Coordinates of C-alpha atoms in Angstrom, one line a residue:
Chain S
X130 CA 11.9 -57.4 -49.7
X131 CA 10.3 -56.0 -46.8
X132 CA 9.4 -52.2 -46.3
X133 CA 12.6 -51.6 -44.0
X134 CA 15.0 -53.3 -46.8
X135 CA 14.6 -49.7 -48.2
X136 CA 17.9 -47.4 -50.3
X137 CA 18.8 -45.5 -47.1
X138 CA 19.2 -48.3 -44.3
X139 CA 21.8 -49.7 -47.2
X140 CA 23.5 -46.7 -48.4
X141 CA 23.3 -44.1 -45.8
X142 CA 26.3 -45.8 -43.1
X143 CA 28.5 -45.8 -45.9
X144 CA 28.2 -42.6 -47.1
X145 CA 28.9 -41.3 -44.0
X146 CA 31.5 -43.4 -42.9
X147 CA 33.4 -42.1 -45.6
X148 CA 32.3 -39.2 -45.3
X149 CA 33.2 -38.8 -41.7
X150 CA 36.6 -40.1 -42.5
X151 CA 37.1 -37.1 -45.0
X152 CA 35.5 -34.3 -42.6
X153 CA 37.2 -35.7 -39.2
X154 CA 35.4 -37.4 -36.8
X155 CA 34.5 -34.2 -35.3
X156 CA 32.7 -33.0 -38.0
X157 CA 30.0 -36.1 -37.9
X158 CA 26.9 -33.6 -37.6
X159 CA 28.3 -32.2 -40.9
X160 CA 28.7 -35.9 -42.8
X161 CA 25.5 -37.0 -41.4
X162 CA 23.9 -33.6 -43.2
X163 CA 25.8 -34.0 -46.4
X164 CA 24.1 -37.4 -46.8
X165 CA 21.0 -36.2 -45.7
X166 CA 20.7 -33.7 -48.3
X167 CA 22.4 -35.4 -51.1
X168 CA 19.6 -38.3 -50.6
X169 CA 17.1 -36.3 -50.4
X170 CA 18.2 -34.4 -53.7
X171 CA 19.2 -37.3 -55.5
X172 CA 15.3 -38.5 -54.8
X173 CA 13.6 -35.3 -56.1
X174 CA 15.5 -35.7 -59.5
X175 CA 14.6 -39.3 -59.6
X176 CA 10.7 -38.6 -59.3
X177 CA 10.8 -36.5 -62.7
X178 CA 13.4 -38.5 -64.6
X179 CA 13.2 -42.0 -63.0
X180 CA 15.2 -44.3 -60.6
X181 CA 19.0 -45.0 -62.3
X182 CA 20.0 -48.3 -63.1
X183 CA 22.8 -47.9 -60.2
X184 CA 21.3 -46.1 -57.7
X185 CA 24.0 -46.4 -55.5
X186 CA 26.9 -45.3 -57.3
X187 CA 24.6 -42.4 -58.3
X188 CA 24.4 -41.5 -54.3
X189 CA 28.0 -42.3 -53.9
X190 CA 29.0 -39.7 -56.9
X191 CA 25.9 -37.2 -55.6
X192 CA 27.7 -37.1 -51.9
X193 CA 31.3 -36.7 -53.6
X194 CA 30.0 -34.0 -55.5
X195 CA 28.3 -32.5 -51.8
X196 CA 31.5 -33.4 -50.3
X197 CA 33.0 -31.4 -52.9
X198 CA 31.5 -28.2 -52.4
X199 CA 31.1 -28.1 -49.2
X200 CA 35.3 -28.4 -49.0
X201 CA 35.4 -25.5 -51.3
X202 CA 33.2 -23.4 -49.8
X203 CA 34.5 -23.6 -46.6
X204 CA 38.0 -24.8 -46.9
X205 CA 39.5 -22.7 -44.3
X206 CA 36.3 -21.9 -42.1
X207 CA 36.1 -25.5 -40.6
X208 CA 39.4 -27.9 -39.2
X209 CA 39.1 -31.4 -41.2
X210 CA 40.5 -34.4 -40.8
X211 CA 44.0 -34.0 -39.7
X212 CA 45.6 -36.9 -41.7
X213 CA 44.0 -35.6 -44.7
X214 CA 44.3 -32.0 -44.1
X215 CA 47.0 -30.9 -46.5
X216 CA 45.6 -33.0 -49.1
X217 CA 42.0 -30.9 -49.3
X218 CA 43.6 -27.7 -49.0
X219 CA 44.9 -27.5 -52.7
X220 CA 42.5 -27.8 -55.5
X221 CA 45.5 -29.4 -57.2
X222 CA 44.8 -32.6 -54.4
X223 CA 41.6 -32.1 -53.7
X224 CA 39.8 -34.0 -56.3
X225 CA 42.2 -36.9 -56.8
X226 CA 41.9 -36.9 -52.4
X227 CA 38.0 -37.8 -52.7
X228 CA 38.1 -40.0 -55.9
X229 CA 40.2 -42.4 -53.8
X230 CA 38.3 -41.6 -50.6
X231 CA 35.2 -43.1 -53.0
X232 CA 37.2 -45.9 -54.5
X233 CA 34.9 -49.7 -52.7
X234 CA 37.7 -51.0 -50.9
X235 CA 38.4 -47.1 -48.6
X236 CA 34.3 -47.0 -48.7
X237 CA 34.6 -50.7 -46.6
X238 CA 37.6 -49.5 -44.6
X239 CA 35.8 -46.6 -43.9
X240 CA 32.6 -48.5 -42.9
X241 CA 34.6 -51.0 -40.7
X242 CA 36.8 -48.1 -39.0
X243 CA 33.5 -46.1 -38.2
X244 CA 32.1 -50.0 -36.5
X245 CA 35.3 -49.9 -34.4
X246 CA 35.0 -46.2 -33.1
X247 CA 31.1 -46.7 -32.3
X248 CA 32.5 -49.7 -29.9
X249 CA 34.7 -46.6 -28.1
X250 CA 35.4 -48.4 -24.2
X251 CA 33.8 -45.1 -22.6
X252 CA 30.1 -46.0 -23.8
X253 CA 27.7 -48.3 -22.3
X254 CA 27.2 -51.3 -24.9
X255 CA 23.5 -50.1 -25.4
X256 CA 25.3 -46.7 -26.3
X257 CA 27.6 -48.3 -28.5
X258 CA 24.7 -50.7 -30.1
X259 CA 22.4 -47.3 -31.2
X260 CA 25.3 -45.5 -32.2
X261 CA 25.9 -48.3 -34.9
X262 CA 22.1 -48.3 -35.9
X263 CA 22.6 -44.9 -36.8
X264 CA 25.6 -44.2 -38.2
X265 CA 26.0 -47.6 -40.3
X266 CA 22.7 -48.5 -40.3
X267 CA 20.9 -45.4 -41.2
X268 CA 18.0 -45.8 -38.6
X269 CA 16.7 -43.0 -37.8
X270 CA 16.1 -42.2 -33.9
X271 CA 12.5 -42.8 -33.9
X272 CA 13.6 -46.1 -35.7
X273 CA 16.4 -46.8 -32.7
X274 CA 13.9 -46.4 -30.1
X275 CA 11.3 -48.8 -31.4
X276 CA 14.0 -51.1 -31.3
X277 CA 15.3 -50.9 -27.6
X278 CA 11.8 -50.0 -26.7
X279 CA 12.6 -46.8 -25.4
X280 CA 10.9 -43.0 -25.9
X281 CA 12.5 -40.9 -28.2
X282 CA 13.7 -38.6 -25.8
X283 CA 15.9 -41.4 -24.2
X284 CA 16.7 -42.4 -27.2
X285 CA 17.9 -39.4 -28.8
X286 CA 19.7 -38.2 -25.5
X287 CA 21.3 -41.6 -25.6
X288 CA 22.7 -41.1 -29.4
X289 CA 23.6 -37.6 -28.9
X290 CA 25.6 -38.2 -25.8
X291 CA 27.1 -41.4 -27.6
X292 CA 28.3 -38.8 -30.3
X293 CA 29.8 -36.3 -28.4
X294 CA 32.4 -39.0 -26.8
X295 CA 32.7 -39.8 -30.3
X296 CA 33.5 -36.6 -31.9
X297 CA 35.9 -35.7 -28.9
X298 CA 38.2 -38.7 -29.9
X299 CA 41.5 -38.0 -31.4
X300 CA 39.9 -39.4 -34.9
X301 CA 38.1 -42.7 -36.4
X302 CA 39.9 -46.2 -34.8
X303 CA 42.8 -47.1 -37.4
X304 CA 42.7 -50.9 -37.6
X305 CA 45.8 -51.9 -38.7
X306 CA 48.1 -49.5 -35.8
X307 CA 45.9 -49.4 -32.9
X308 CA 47.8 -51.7 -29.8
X309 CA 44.4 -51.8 -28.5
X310 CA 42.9 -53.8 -31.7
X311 CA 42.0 -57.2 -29.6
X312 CA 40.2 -55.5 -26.9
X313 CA 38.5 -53.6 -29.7
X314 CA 37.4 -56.2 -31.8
X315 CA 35.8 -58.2 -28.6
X316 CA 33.6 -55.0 -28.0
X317 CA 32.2 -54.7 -31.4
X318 CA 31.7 -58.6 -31.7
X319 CA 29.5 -58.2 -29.0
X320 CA 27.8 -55.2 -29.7
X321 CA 26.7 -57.3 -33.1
X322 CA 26.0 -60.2 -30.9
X323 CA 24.0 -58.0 -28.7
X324 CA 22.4 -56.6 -31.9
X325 CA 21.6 -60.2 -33.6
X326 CA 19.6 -61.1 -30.6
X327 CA 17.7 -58.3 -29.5
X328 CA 16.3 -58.9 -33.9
X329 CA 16.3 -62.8 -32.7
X330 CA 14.9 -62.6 -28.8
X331 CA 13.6 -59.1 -28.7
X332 CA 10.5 -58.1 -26.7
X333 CA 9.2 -55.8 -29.2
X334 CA 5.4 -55.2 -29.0
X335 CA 5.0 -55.4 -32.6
X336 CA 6.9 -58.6 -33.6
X337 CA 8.8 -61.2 -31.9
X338 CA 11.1 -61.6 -34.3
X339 CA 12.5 -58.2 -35.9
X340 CA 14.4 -59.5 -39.1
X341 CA 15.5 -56.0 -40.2
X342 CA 18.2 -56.0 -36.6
X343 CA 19.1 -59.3 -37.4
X344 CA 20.5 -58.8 -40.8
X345 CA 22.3 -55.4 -40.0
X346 CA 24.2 -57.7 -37.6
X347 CA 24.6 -59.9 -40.1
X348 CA 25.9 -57.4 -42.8
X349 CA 28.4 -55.5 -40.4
X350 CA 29.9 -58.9 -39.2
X351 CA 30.2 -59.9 -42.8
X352 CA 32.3 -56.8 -42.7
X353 CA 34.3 -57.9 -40.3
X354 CA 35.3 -61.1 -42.2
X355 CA 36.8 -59.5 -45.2
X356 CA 39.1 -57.7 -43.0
X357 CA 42.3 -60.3 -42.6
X358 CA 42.5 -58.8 -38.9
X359 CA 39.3 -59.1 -38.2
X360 CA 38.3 -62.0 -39.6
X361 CA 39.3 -64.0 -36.0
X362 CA 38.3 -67.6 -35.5
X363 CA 35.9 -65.9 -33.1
X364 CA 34.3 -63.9 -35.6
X365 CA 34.1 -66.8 -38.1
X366 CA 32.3 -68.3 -35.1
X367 CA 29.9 -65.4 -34.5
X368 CA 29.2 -65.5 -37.9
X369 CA 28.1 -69.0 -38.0
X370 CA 25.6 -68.5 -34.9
X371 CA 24.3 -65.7 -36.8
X372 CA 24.1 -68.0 -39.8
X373 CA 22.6 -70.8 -37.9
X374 CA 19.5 -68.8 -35.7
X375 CA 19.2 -67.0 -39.2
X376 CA 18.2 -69.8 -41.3
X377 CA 15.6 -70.4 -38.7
X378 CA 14.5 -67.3 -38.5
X379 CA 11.1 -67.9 -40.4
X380 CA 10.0 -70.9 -38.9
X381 CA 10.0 -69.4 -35.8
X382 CA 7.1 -67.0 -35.9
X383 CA 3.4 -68.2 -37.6
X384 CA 1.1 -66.9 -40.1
X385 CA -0.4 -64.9 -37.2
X386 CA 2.8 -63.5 -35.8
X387 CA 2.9 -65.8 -33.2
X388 CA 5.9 -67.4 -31.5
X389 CA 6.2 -71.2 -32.2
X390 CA 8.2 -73.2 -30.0
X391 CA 11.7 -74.7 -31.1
X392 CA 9.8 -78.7 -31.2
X393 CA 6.4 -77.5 -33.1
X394 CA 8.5 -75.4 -35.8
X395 CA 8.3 -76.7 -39.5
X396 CA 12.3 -77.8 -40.1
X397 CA 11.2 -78.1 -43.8
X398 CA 10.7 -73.9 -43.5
X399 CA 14.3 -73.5 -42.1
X400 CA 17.0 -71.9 -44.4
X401 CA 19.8 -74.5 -45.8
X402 CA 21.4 -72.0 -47.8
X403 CA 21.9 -70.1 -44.4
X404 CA 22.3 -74.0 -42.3
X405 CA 25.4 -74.3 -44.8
X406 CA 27.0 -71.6 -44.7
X407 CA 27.0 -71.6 -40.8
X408 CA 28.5 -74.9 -41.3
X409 CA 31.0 -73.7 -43.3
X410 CA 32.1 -70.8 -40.6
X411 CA 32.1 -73.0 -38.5
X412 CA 34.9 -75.1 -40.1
X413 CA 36.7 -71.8 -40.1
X414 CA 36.5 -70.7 -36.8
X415 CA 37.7 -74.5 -35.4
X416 CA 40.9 -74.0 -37.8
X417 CA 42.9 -72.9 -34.2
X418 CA 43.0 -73.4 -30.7
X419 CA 41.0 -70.1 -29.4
X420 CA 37.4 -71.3 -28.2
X421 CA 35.2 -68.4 -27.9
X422 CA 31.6 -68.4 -26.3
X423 CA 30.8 -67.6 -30.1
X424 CA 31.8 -70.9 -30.7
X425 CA 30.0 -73.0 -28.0
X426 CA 26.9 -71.1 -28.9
X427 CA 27.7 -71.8 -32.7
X428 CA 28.0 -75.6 -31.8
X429 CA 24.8 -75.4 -29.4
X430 CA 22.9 -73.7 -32.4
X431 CA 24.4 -76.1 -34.8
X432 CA 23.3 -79.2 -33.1
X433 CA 19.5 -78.0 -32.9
X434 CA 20.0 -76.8 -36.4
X435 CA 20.7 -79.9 -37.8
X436 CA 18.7 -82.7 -35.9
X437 CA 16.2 -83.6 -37.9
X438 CA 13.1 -83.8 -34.7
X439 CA 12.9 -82.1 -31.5
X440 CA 12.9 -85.9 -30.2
X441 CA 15.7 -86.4 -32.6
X442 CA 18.8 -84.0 -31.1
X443 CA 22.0 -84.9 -29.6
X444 CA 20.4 -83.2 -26.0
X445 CA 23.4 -85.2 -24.2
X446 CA 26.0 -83.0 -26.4
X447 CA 23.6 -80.0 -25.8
X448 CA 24.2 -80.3 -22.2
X449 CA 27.8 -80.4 -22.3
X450 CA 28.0 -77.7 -24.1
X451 CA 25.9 -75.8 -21.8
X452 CA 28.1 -77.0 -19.2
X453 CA 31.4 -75.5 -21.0
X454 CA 29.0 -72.8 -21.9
X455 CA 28.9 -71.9 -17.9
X456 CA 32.7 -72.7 -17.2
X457 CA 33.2 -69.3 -19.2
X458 CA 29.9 -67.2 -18.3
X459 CA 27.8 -68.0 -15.0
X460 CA 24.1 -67.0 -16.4
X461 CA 20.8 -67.9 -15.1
X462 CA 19.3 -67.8 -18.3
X463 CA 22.3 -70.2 -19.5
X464 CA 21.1 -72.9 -16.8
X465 CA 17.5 -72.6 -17.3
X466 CA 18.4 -74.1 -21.1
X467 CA 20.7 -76.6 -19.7
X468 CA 18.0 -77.7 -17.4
X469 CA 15.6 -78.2 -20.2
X470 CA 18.1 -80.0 -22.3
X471 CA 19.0 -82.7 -18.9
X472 CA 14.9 -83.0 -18.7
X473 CA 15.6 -84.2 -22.0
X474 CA 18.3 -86.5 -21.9
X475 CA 17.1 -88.2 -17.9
X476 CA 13.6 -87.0 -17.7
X477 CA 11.6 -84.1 -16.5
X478 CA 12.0 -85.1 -12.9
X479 CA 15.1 -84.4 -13.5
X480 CA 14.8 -81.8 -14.7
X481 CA 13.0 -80.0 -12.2
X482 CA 15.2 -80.8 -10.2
X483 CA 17.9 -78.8 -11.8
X484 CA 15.5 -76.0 -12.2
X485 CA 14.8 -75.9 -8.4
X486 CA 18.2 -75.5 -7.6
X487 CA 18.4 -72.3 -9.8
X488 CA 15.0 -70.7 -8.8
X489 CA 17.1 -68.1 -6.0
X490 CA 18.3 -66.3 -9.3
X491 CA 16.8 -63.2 -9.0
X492 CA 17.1 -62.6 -12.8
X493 CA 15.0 -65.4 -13.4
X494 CA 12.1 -64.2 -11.0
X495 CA 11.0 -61.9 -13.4
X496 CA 11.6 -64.0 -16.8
X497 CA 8.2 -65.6 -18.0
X498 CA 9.8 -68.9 -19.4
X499 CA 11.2 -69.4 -16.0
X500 CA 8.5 -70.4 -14.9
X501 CA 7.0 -71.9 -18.5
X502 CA 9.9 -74.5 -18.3
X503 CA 8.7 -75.6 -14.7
X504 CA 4.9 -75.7 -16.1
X505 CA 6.3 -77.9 -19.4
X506 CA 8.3 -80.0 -16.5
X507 CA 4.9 -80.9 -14.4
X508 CA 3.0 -81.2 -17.2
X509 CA 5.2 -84.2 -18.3
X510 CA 5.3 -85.6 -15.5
X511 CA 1.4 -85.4 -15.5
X512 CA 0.6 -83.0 -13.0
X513 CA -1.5 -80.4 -14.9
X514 CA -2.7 -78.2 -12.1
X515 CA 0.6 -77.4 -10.8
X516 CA 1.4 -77.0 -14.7
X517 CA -1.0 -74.7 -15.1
X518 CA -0.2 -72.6 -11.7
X519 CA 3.1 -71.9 -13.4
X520 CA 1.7 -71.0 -16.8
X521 CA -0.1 -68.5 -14.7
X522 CA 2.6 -67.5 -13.0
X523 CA 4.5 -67.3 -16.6
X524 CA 1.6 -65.5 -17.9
X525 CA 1.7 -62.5 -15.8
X526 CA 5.0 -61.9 -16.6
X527 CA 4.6 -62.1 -20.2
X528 CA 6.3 -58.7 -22.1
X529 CA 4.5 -58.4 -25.4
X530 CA 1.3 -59.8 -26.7
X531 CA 3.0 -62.1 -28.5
X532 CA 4.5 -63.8 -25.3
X533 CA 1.1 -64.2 -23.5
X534 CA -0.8 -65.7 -26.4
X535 CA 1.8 -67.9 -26.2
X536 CA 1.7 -68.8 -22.6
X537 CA -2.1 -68.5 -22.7
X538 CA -1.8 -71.5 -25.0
X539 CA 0.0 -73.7 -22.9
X540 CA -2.6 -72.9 -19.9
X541 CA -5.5 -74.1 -22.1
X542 CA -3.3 -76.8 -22.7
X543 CA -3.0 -77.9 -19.2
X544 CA -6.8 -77.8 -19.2
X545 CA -6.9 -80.5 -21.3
X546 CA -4.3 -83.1 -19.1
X547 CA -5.7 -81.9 -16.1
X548 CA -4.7 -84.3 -13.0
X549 CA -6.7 -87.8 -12.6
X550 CA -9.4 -86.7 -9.9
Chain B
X225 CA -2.8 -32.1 -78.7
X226 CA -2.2 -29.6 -76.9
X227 CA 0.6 -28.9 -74.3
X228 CA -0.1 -28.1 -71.1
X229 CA 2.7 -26.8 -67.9
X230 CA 1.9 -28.3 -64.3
X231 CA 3.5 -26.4 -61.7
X232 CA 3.8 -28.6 -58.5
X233 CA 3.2 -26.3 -55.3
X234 CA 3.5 -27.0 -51.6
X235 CA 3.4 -30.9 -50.1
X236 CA 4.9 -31.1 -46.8
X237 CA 8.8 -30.3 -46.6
X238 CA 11.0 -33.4 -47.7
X239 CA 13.3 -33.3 -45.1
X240 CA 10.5 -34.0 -42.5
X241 CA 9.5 -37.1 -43.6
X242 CA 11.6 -40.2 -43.0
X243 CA 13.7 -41.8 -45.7
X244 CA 11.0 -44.8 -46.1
X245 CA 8.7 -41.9 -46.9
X246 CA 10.6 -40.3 -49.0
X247 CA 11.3 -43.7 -50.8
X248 CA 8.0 -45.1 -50.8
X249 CA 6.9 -41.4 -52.0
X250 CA 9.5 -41.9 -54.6
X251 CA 8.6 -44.8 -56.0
X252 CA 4.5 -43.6 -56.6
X253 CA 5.9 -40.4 -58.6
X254 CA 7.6 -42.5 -61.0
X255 CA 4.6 -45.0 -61.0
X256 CA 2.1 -42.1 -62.3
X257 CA 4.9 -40.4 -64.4
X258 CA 5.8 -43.4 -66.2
X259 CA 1.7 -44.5 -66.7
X260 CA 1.8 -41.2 -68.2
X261 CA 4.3 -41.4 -70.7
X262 CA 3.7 -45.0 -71.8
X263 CA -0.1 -42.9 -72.5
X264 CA 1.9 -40.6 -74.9
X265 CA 1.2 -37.8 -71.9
X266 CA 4.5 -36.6 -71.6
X267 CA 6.2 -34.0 -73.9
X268 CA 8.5 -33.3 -71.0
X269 CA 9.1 -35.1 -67.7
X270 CA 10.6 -32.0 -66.4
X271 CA 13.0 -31.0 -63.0
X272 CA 12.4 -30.2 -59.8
X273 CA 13.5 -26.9 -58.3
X274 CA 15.2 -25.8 -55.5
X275 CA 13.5 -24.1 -52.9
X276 CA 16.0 -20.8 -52.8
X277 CA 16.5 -18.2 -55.6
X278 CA 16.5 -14.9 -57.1
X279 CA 14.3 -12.3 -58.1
X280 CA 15.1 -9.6 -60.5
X281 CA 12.5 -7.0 -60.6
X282 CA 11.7 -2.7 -61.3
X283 CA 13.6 -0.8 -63.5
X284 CA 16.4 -0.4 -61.6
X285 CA 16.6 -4.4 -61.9
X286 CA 17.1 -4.8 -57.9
X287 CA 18.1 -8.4 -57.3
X288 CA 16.9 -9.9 -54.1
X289 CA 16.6 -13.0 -52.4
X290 CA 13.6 -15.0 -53.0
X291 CA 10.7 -16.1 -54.1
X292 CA 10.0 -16.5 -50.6
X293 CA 6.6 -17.5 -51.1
X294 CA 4.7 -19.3 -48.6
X295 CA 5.9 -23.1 -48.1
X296 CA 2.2 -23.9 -49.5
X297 CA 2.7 -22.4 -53.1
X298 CA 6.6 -22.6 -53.4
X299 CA 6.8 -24.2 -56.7
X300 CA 8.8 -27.5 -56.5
X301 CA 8.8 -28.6 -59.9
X302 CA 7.3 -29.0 -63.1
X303 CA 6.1 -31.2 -66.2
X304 CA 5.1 -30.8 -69.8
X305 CA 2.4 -32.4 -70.6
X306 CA -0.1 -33.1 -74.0
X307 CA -3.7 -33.6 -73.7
X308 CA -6.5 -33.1 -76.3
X309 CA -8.2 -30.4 -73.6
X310 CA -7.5 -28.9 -70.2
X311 CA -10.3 -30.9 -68.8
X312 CA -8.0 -34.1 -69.5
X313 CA -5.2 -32.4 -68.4
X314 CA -6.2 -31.4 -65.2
X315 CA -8.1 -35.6 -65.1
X316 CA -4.8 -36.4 -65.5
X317 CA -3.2 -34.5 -62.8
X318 CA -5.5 -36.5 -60.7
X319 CA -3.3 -39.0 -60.0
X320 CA -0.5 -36.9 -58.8
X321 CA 0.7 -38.1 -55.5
X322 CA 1.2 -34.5 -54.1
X323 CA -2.3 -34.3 -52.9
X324 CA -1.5 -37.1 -50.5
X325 CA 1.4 -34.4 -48.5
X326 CA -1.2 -31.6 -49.2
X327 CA 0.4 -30.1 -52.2
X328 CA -1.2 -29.1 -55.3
X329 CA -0.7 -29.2 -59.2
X330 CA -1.2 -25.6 -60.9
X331 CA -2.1 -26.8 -64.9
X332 CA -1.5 -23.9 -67.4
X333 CA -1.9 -24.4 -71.3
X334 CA 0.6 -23.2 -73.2
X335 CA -0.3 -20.4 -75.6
X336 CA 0.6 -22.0 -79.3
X337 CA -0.5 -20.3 -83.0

């Protein structure tokens, strides 16, 4: 378990998912108190007479009991949630009210319903993304901005503008009668793509690889796959790309922190528990005749996943599915990979080729491995000092310390093959 | 034996600290209490205390708002404790993690016959 596997990144987005759902959207600064306070209570007690068995349910009952007073206290000083409205205003229906509001299966509803209204269509997906670290995943907002690399001040102004579009909406997104569910469901499934790889790809200073992000994205999708709705062949397919870059999570990053390349990586490190079950959701999300870019991505991971060398993969299939990858989403980042994978399959002069024709992408003048791939190209081909010119060039566009020890390792390396004099 | 109160005063404000903290804070105040009590330290683990409250004071026994002592000696909780001396006690006290949030551990023997 690592230090941010901790109680509250677990606990705290359900408790005030439900808890938002019993106050009213509206009232989210109040549900977001109410767990504060019952945690922080709930840990004082536990100092003097030790952690409970269930810790959870103990917080569960704790923010009931919060929820509780607060209702009585001031039942007719604050508006709650409209549906339920009637409901808390007796005493006589007050209690049986929150023990069903409590009950696992409204606490997941809850969770799933609060996923869907962070995903509202009038904030930018990077609004959408650190409203759900937040409010599901209990980060706090020092904890959101190491994440986006941000200041605190941006991200703070980010989350609190993200909630007041939240709070002004009529209440939280009801699955199972909203007529815009589809469009919906698309926004969060990216939002937890968009999540997964910024734990996966992300430039943080600290670590290349930021597990924590990863399995949030991983837990909320799971989410989404016990709801029948939800549970789309193209979230069966998201899931197994999760599952897939997942399992190779570890192998990716060495004892020093340091990136390793997908063809040095240790397969024998890689996660078959994780390798299966992406297989399996992957078998689900083939069951109809929607193909998602989940699903090409899925397939793309799966064939890397399971070849046995670098040498060894299917690069022919990996460049067809970058090709149907492309049909659907035009991205400079997509044909840089399927130029690397045709340098694979007919050779790295081919390959540069293919990467020349891309280089007027003005996306790509800025991204390091850009210009890596061409260096890894001429170096193949045995030209080493126009290798290392675009190591160089790769190097000085590195974003994080990790990146340029990495790229300052494939300089040195072109030191080595230097050109026949 | 004898039995011994500690008062816990002060240690930066809870709700400043992030959950991790609060956790990780957690977890070393059960660590020591527990060493205690498998030591046979511990008549009583005790509570903690809220930080609000009332006096009662004078002979017209005014009630009024309070303690409202400063932050630094608000009492925030407290344990019973058995020791052969108050020189153990307060040894024992020692390993309190209050002094790393700049608290401090008041240690008062109880008066027996």
């Amino acid at each position: 378990m690592d230090a941010s596997d901790h109680l509250y990144r677990r606990e705290a987005g359900r408790m005030v998912a439900t808890l938002t759902r019993i106050f009213g959207v509206h009232n989210i600064a109040l549900a977001e108190d109410v767990v504060h306070d019952a945690f922080c209570r709930a840990l004082e007690v536990w100092k003097f007479r030790g952690i409970p068995e269930n810790p959870s349910a103990w917080l569960m009952a704790s923010a009931k009991n919060r929820a509780l007073d607060v209702l009585r206290r001031e039942r007719t000083a604050l508006r709650y949630a409209p549906e339920l409205g009637r409901l808390l205003d007796s005493e006589w229906t007050l209690r049986p009210t929150l023990d069903e509001a409590f009950e696992p299966h409204a606490i997941k509803d809850d969770q799933l319903r609060m996923m869907f209204s962070c995903c509202n269509p009038r904030l930018a997906e990077n609004a959408q993304i650190a409203l759900i670290l937040q409010l599901l995943c209990g980060f706090s907002i020092r904890e959101v901005a190491a994440a986006y690399l941000i200041g605190f001040a941006a991200a703070e102004k980010r989350i609190s503008r993200a909630k007041k579009v939240l709070a002004a909406s009529e209440g939280l997104f009801e699955i199972a009668d909203a007529a815009d569910f589809t469009v919906r469901l698309a926004a969060v499934q990216r939002a937890l793509y968009l999540l997964f790889n910024e734990g996966y790809h992300g430039a943080s200073p600290e670590s290349p690889v930021r597990a924590d992000l990863c399995r949030e994205a991983m837990r909320l999708a799971a989410l989404l796959l016990g709801h029948p709705l939800a549970a789309t062949q193209a979230t069966h397919a998201l899931y197994a790309l999760m599952c897939f870059n997942a399992a190779r999570l570890m192998g990716r990053v060495d004892a020093l922190g340091d990136l390793i390349s997908l063809a040095d990586q240790d397969r024998s490190l890689w996660d078959r528990r994780l390798i299966d079950q992406g297989q399996r959701q992957l078998e689900l999300a083939a069951t109809g005749a929607a193909v998602s870019e989940y699903h090409i991505e899925a397939a793309l991971a799966a064939v890397h996943t399971c070849a046995p060398s670098a040498g060894a993969t299917n690069w022919a299939e990996i460049v067809e599915l970058y090709d149907a990858l492309l049909r659907m989403r035009s991205s400079p980042v997509v044909e840089l990979n399927r130029a690397i994978a045709i340098a694979q399959v007919d050779g790295p002069e081919r390959g540069l080729v293919e990467l020349h024709a891309i280089a007027g992408s003005e996306k790509l003048a800025s991204y390091p491995f850009y210009s890596a791939a061409l260096g890894d190209l001429e170096l193949r081909c045995g030209r080493g000092n126009s290798a290392r010119e675009h190591f160089r060039n790769a190097l000085s566009l590195a974003r994080s310390p990790m990146e340029r020890r990495f790229l300052e390792r494939r300089v040195a390396a072109c030191t080595a093959a230097a050109d026949p004099p | 034996m004898s039995e011994f109160l500690y008062l816990y005063r002060g240690g930066a404000n809870r709700a400043d600290r992030t959950p991790a903290e609060n956790e990780a804070s957690l977890k070393e105040w059960v660590t020591w209490l527990t060493d205690l009590g498998q030591k046979g330290h511990i008549k009583d683990p005790g509570q903690p205390l809220e930080d609000s409250g009332k006096v009662v004071s004078g002979k017209a026994k005014t009630i009024t708002d309070g303690p409202y002592a400063e932050a630094k000696d608000l009492i925030g909780g407290y344990t019973i404790v058995e020791a052969t001396d108050i020189e153990q006690a307060a040894q024992l006290a020692g390993g309190c993690p209050i002094f790393q949030i700049g608290g401090a551990v008041e240690i008062r023997p109880v008066i027996k016959m």
